[in-house]
Amino acid sequence: MQLGRAFVVFVGSSALVLVMSSCGGGGGGGGGGAALPVAAVPATAPPADTPAAPPAAAPPAPTEPAPPAEQPPPATSRVVTDTITSAKTGATYPLDIYLPASYDDSSASYPVIYAMDGDAIFNPPGSRFANFKDILDKRGTQAILVGIGGSARREQDYTLPGARPYHDFLTLELVPFIETRYRADVRKRLLTGLSLSGSMAGIALFLEGAAGNLTFSHFLSFEGAFYYQEAEYQNLEQQMHDALAGGPLPATLILTRCGNPRECNFAPVDGMYMRLLARGYQGLTITELTYSSTHTQTDIPSFTDAVTKLLP
C-alpha cells in the first residue's frame, strides 16, 4: 500500500494543501482514489512597517543680547576766538568767547558776562578769562563769557579821560557785536573788572545812570581802585545823582575787597559803598563783600560768589 503525498502550493496569499492518495491493488482493484477537499490556509500577513519617529529638534541656540546703542559723546563747552577793532578807541581787542555745553543744542538765550582784563594773568597760570571759564564749567553755569583782551592798554582805557571812549566801545560796539552773533539775553548783561578795571565797572554805572540808559544790568567791581582818581569818580557819581533826581536806577552793584587795609583797596572800596548806600538810589541793589585774600586773589572768590548769587 502506498501512502498519500501532500503538496502545499501557495497561491497569492493563501496556501492550498493537496493530498493525493492512490491505492494499488492486485487484481483489478477499484479505480484511483477520490480527491479530498482542499482547505485554504490563511497566511499571516507580515507586520506593517512602523515609520521611524523624526529626530528630535535641536534646542535653539541662546540669543545673544543686542549690543547697546552707541551713545553720542556728551556735549562740552567751547571757546571761540575773535577780534574787534574799535572806532571809539582806535584799538583792536582780542576776544575769547565761552559758550556753555548746552548752547549748541538749545535755542535759549543766555546771560552774557563781559570780563575786562580778560587776557591779564592775575592768578597764574591761567588768564582772567581762563580762570572764570573754569569756574563756569565746574558749576555748569548757563551763561556766555566774553573775555575782553587789551590789558596792555588798561591805564589808558580804564582811567579818565580814556574811560569815556572805552565805555562807548563797550556799549556801542562790543555789545552789538556779540548780540548779533550769539543768542544773548539782553536783560542780563554783566560787566566785571578787577582793580583798575574794577573801578572802570563803577565808571560805567555812573555814566549809564547819568544818561538814563543802562546797557548793563549788573556791575561787578572787585578790589576797585577808587583811590586812583577819587575826585573824578566822586564827580561822576554826583552827576548821576543829579541827573536821576530821585528817579529809578534798576541795577545791581557788587563791590568786593580783600581784608588787609595796608595791601588792599580796603578803605576806598568801603568809601564808595557807603557813599552810594547813603544816596538811597531807588532800585539799586548794592552788596559789599570782604575776603581774606590778597589784592589779585580776591578775583576768584568774588566771581564765584557773584555768579552763584546772580546766575544760580
PDB file of N, CA and C in Angstrom, residues 23-79:
ATOM      1  N   CYS A  23      -4.184   4.065  -4.438  1.00  0.00           N
ATOM      2  CA  CYS A  23      -4.282   2.680  -3.892  1.00  0.00           C
ATOM      3  C   CYS A  23      -4.046   1.694  -5.023  1.00  0.00           C
ATOM      4  N   GLY A  24      -3.046   0.946  -4.910  1.00  0.00           N
ATOM      5  CA  GLY A  24      -2.803  -0.026  -5.964  1.00  0.00           C
ATOM      6  C   GLY A  24      -3.289  -1.419  -5.529  1.00  0.00           C
ATOM      7  N   GLY A  25      -3.739  -2.094  -6.243  1.00  0.00           N
ATOM      8  CA  GLY A  25      -4.189  -3.444  -5.809  1.00  0.00           C
ATOM      9  C   GLY A  25      -3.950  -4.471  -6.886  1.00  0.00           C
ATOM     10  N   GLY A  26      -3.783  -5.503  -6.388  1.00  0.00           N
ATOM     11  CA  GLY A  26      -3.694  -6.560  -7.380  1.00  0.00           C
ATOM     12  C   GLY A  26      -5.068  -6.835  -7.936  1.00  0.00           C
ATOM     13  N   GLY A  27      -5.035  -7.416  -8.851  1.00  0.00           N
ATOM     14  CA  GLY A  27      -6.309  -7.791  -9.497  1.00  0.00           C
ATOM     15  C   GLY A  27      -6.992  -6.513  -9.923  1.00  0.00           C
ATOM     16  N   GLY A  28      -7.748  -6.431 -10.252  1.00  0.00           N
ATOM     17  CA  GLY A  28      -8.425  -5.245 -10.815  1.00  0.00           C
ATOM     18  C   GLY A  28      -9.142  -4.502  -9.754  1.00  0.00           C
ATOM     19  N   GLY A  29      -8.341  -4.032  -8.842  1.00  0.00           N
ATOM     20  CA  GLY A  29      -8.987  -3.197  -7.800  1.00  0.00           C
ATOM     21  C   GLY A  29      -9.725  -2.027  -8.390  1.00  0.00           C
ATOM     22  N   GLY A  30     -10.346  -1.381  -7.494  1.00  0.00           N
ATOM     23  CA  GLY A  30     -11.112  -0.216  -7.941  1.00  0.00           C
ATOM     24  C   GLY A  30     -10.251   0.853  -8.546  1.00  0.00           C
ATOM     25  N   GLY A  31     -10.874   1.767  -9.148  1.00  0.00           N
ATOM     26  CA  GLY A  31     -10.121   2.851  -9.810  1.00  0.00           C
ATOM     27  C   GLY A  31      -9.369   3.743  -8.815  1.00  0.00           C
ATOM     28  N   GLY A  32      -8.776   4.782  -9.326  1.00  0.00           N
ATOM     29  CA  GLY A  32      -7.945   5.691  -8.445  1.00  0.00           C
ATOM     30  C   GLY A  32      -8.723   6.288  -7.321  1.00  0.00           C
ATOM     31  N   GLY A  33      -8.002   6.673  -6.264  1.00  0.00           N
ATOM     32  CA  GLY A  33      -8.670   7.214  -5.058  1.00  0.00           C
ATOM     33  C   GLY A  33      -9.345   8.543  -5.302  1.00  0.00           C
ATOM     34  N   ALA A  34     -10.311   8.816  -4.539  1.00  0.00           N
ATOM     35  CA  ALA A  34     -11.062  10.082  -4.686  1.00  0.00           C
ATOM     36  C   ALA A  34     -10.244  11.250  -4.123  1.00  0.00           C
ATOM     37  N   ALA A  35     -10.402  12.424  -4.697  1.00  0.00           N
ATOM     38  CA  ALA A  35      -9.689  13.644  -4.203  1.00  0.00           C
ATOM     39  C   ALA A  35     -10.362  14.194  -2.984  1.00  0.00           C
ATOM     40  N   LEU A  36      -9.533  14.597  -1.974  1.00  0.00           N
ATOM     41  CA  LEU A  36     -10.080  15.190  -0.746  1.00  0.00           C
ATOM     42  C   LEU A  36     -10.304  16.693  -0.937  1.00  0.00           C
ATOM     43  N   PRO A  37     -11.227  17.243  -0.208  1.00  0.00           N
ATOM     44  CA  PRO A  37     -11.438  18.712  -0.330  1.00  0.00           C
ATOM     45  C   PRO A  37     -10.201  19.473   0.119  1.00  0.00           C
ATOM     46  N   VAL A  38      -9.966  20.610  -0.519  1.00  0.00           N
ATOM     47  CA  VAL A  38      -8.776  21.441  -0.218  1.00  0.00           C
ATOM     48  C   VAL A  38      -9.221  22.617   0.643  1.00  0.00           C
ATOM     49  N   ALA A  39      -8.585  22.740   1.760  1.00  0.00           N
ATOM     50  CA  ALA A  39      -8.923  23.869   2.658  1.00  0.00           C
ATOM     51  C   ALA A  39      -7.888  24.975   2.488  1.00  0.00           C
ATOM     52  N   ALA A  40      -8.383  26.201   2.379  1.00  0.00           N
ATOM     53  CA  ALA A  40      -7.452  27.340   2.263  1.00  0.00           C
ATOM     54  C   ALA A  40      -6.853  27.652   3.621  1.00  0.00           C
ATOM     55  N   VAL A  41      -5.530  27.743   3.652  1.00  0.00           N
ATOM     56  CA  VAL A  41      -4.826  28.082   4.916  1.00  0.00           C
ATOM     57  C   VAL A  41      -4.433  29.560   4.845  1.00  0.00           C
ATOM     58  N   PRO A  42      -5.050  30.328   5.683  1.00  0.00           N
ATOM     59  CA  PRO A  42      -4.700  31.764   5.598  1.00  0.00           C
ATOM     60  C   PRO A  42      -3.237  32.018   5.980  1.00  0.00           C
ATOM     61  N   ALA A  43      -2.592  32.875   5.224  1.00  0.00           N
ATOM     62  CA  ALA A  43      -1.186  33.226   5.549  1.00  0.00           C
ATOM     63  C   ALA A  43      -1.172  34.434   6.451  1.00  0.00           C
ATOM     64  N   THR A  44      -0.248  34.416   7.371  1.00  0.00           N
ATOM     65  CA  THR A  44      -0.111  35.572   8.286  1.00  0.00           C
ATOM     66  C   THR A  44       0.558  36.724   7.561  1.00  0.00           C
ATOM     67  N   ALA A  45      -0.131  37.843   7.539  1.00  0.00           N
ATOM     68  CA  ALA A  45       0.436  38.998   6.835  1.00  0.00           C
ATOM     69  C   ALA A  45       1.665  39.498   7.578  1.00  0.00           C
ATOM     70  N   PRO A  46       2.666  39.899   6.865  1.00  0.00           N
ATOM     71  CA  PRO A  46       3.867  40.429   7.541  1.00  0.00           C
ATOM     72  C   PRO A  46       3.513  41.710   8.286  1.00  0.00           C
ATOM     73  N   PRO A  47       4.187  41.952   9.368  1.00  0.00           N
ATOM     74  CA  PRO A  47       3.868  43.179  10.135  1.00  0.00           C
ATOM     75  C   PRO A  47       4.120  44.423   9.285  1.00  0.00           C
ATOM     76  N   ALA A  48       3.208  45.335   9.483  1.00  0.00           N
ATOM     77  CA  ALA A  48       3.369  46.587   8.729  1.00  0.00           C
ATOM     78  C   ALA A  48       4.586  47.335   9.252  1.00  0.00           C
ATOM     79  N   ASP A  49       5.284  48.042   8.333  1.00  0.00           N
ATOM     80  CA  ASP A  49       6.445  48.833   8.756  1.00  0.00           C
ATOM     81  C   ASP A  49       5.975  50.030   9.574  1.00  0.00           C
ATOM     82  N   THR A  50       6.559  50.243  10.751  1.00  0.00           N
ATOM     83  CA  THR A  50       6.237  51.404  11.594  1.00  0.00           C
ATOM     84  C   THR A  50       7.206  52.525  11.240  1.00  0.00           C
ATOM     85  N   PRO A  51       6.652  53.617  10.782  1.00  0.00           N
ATOM     86  CA  PRO A  51       7.589  54.697  10.408  1.00  0.00           C
ATOM     87  C   PRO A  51       8.395  55.148  11.618  1.00  0.00           C
ATOM     88  N   ALA A  52       9.674  55.432  11.368  1.00  0.00           N
ATOM     89  CA  ALA A  52      10.554  55.896  12.464  1.00  0.00           C
ATOM     90  C   ALA A  52      10.169  57.323  12.873  1.00  0.00           C
ATOM     91  N   ALA A  53      10.253  57.566  14.162  1.00  0.00           N
ATOM     92  CA  ALA A  53       9.949  58.917  14.658  1.00  0.00           C
ATOM     93  C   ALA A  53      11.016  59.883  14.160  1.00  0.00           C
ATOM     94  N   PRO A  54      10.597  61.076  13.751  1.00  0.00           N
ATOM     95  CA  PRO A  54      11.608  62.050  13.292  1.00  0.00           C
ATOM     96  C   PRO A  54      12.563  62.383  14.428  1.00  0.00           C
ATOM     97  N   PRO A  55      13.796  62.697  14.095  1.00  0.00           N
ATOM     98  CA  PRO A  55      14.750  63.040  15.164  1.00  0.00           C
ATOM     99  C   PRO A  55      14.295  64.293  15.890  1.00  0.00           C
ATOM    100  N   ALA A  56      14.570  64.333  17.168  1.00  0.00           N
ATOM    101  CA  ALA A  56      14.178  65.497  17.980  1.00  0.00           C
ATOM    102  C   ALA A  56      14.921  66.738  17.494  1.00  0.00           C
ATOM    103  N   ALA A  57      14.171  67.834  17.451  1.00  0.00           N
ATOM    104  CA  ALA A  57      14.799  69.083  17.002  1.00  0.00           C
ATOM    105  C   ALA A  57      15.846  69.518  18.021  1.00  0.00           C
ATOM    106  N   ALA A  58      16.928  70.094  17.491  1.00  0.00           N
ATOM    107  CA  ALA A  58      17.990  70.588  18.382  1.00  0.00           C
ATOM    108  C   ALA A  58      17.474  71.806  19.142  1.00  0.00           C
ATOM    109  N   PRO A  59      17.851  71.949  20.395  1.00  0.00           N
ATOM    110  CA  PRO A  59      17.399  73.132  21.153  1.00  0.00           C
ATOM    111  C   PRO A  59      17.913  74.396  20.481  1.00  0.00           C
ATOM    112  N   PRO A  60      17.097  75.465  20.513  1.00  0.00           N
ATOM    113  CA  PRO A  60      17.544  76.704  19.860  1.00  0.00           C
ATOM    114  C   PRO A  60      18.792  77.250  20.535  1.00  0.00           C
ATOM    115  N   ALA A  61      19.645  77.806  19.708  1.00  0.00           N
ATOM    116  CA  ALA A  61      20.865  78.407  20.257  1.00  0.00           C
ATOM    117  C   ALA A  61      20.478  79.616  21.092  1.00  0.00           C
ATOM    118  N   PRO A  62      21.187  79.855  22.184  1.00  0.00           N
ATOM    119  CA  PRO A  62      20.856  81.028  23.013  1.00  0.00           C
ATOM    120  C   PRO A  62      21.005  82.320  22.213  1.00  0.00           C
ATOM    121  N   THR A  63      20.056  83.234  22.414  1.00  0.00           N
ATOM    122  CA  THR A  63      20.064  84.505  21.688  1.00  0.00           C
ATOM    123  C   THR A  63      21.044  85.468  22.341  1.00  0.00           C
ATOM    124  N   GLU A  64      21.958  85.970  21.533  1.00  0.00           N
ATOM    125  CA  GLU A  64      22.914  86.941  22.057  1.00  0.00           C
ATOM    126  C   GLU A  64      22.196  88.275  22.239  1.00  0.00           C
ATOM    127  N   PRO A  65      22.372  88.916  23.390  1.00  0.00           N
ATOM    128  CA  PRO A  65      21.722  90.227  23.566  1.00  0.00           C
ATOM    129  C   PRO A  65      22.282  91.224  22.574  1.00  0.00           C
ATOM    130  N   ALA A  66      21.400  92.082  22.078  1.00  0.00           N
ATOM    131  CA  ALA A  66      21.846  93.101  21.125  1.00  0.00           C
ATOM    132  C   ALA A  66      22.800  94.059  21.824  1.00  0.00           C
ATOM    133  N   PRO A  67      23.860  94.448  21.155  1.00  0.00           N
ATOM    134  CA  PRO A  67      24.787  95.391  21.791  1.00  0.00           C
ATOM    135  C   PRO A  67      24.073  96.708  22.059  1.00  0.00           C
ATOM    136  N   PRO A  68      24.396  97.377  23.160  1.00  0.00           N
ATOM    137  CA  PRO A  68      23.734  98.650  23.448  1.00  0.00           C
ATOM    138  C   PRO A  68      24.029  99.668  22.356  1.00  0.00           C
ATOM    139  N   ALA A  69      23.037 100.493  22.095  1.00  0.00           N
ATOM    140  CA  ALA A  69      23.201 101.520  21.068  1.00  0.00           C
ATOM    141  C   ALA A  69      24.320 102.466  21.489  1.00  0.00           C
ATOM    142  N   GLU A  70      25.133 102.815  20.543  1.00  0.00           N
ATOM    143  CA  GLU A  70      26.254 103.702  20.848  1.00  0.00           C
ATOM    144  C   GLU A  70      25.724 105.088  21.186  1.00  0.00           C
ATOM    145  N   GLN A  71      26.119 105.572  22.348  1.00  0.00           N
ATOM    146  CA  GLN A  71      25.642 106.871  22.803  1.00  0.00           C
ATOM    147  C   GLN A  71      26.535 107.974  22.240  1.00  0.00           C
ATOM    148  N   PRO A  72      25.920 109.092  21.848  1.00  0.00           N
ATOM    149  CA  PRO A  72      26.749 110.202  21.370  1.00  0.00           C
ATOM    150  C   PRO A  72      27.583 110.750  22.522  1.00  0.00           C
ATOM    151  N   PRO A  73      28.740 111.281  22.235  1.00  0.00           N
ATOM    152  CA  PRO A  73      29.561 111.846  23.308  1.00  0.00           C
ATOM    153  C   PRO A  73      28.835 113.002  23.971  1.00  0.00           C
ATOM    154  N   PRO A  74      29.030 113.185  25.264  1.00  0.00           N
ATOM    155  CA  PRO A  74      28.349 114.292  25.945  1.00  0.00           C
ATOM    156  C   PRO A  74      28.799 115.630  25.374  1.00  0.00           C
ATOM    157  N   ALA A  75      27.867 116.567  25.375  1.00  0.00           N
ATOM    158  CA  ALA A  75      28.188 117.904  24.874  1.00  0.00           C
ATOM    159  C   ALA A  75      29.197 118.566  25.791  1.00  0.00           C
ATOM    160  N   THR A  76      30.055 119.361  25.221  1.00  0.00           N
ATOM    161  CA  THR A  76      31.058 120.076  26.002  1.00  0.00           C
ATOM    162  C   THR A  76      31.016 121.551  25.647  1.00  0.00           C
ATOM    163  N   SER A  77      31.523 122.361  26.548  1.00  0.00           N
ATOM    164  CA  SER A  77      31.617 123.791  26.266  1.00  0.00           C
ATOM    165  C   SER A  77      32.707 124.022  25.219  1.00  0.00           C
ATOM    166  N   ARG A  78      32.686 125.197  24.654  1.00  0.00           N
ATOM    167  CA  ARG A  78      33.728 125.524  23.680  1.00  0.00           C
ATOM    168  C   ARG A  78      34.047 127.010  23.741  1.00  0.00           C
ATOM    169  N   VAL A  79      35.213 127.349  23.196  1.00  0.00           N
ATOM    170  CA  VAL A  79      35.684 128.733  23.201  1.00  0.00           C
ATOM    171  C   VAL A  79      35.927 129.182  21.766  1.00  0.00           C
TER     172      VAL A  79
END
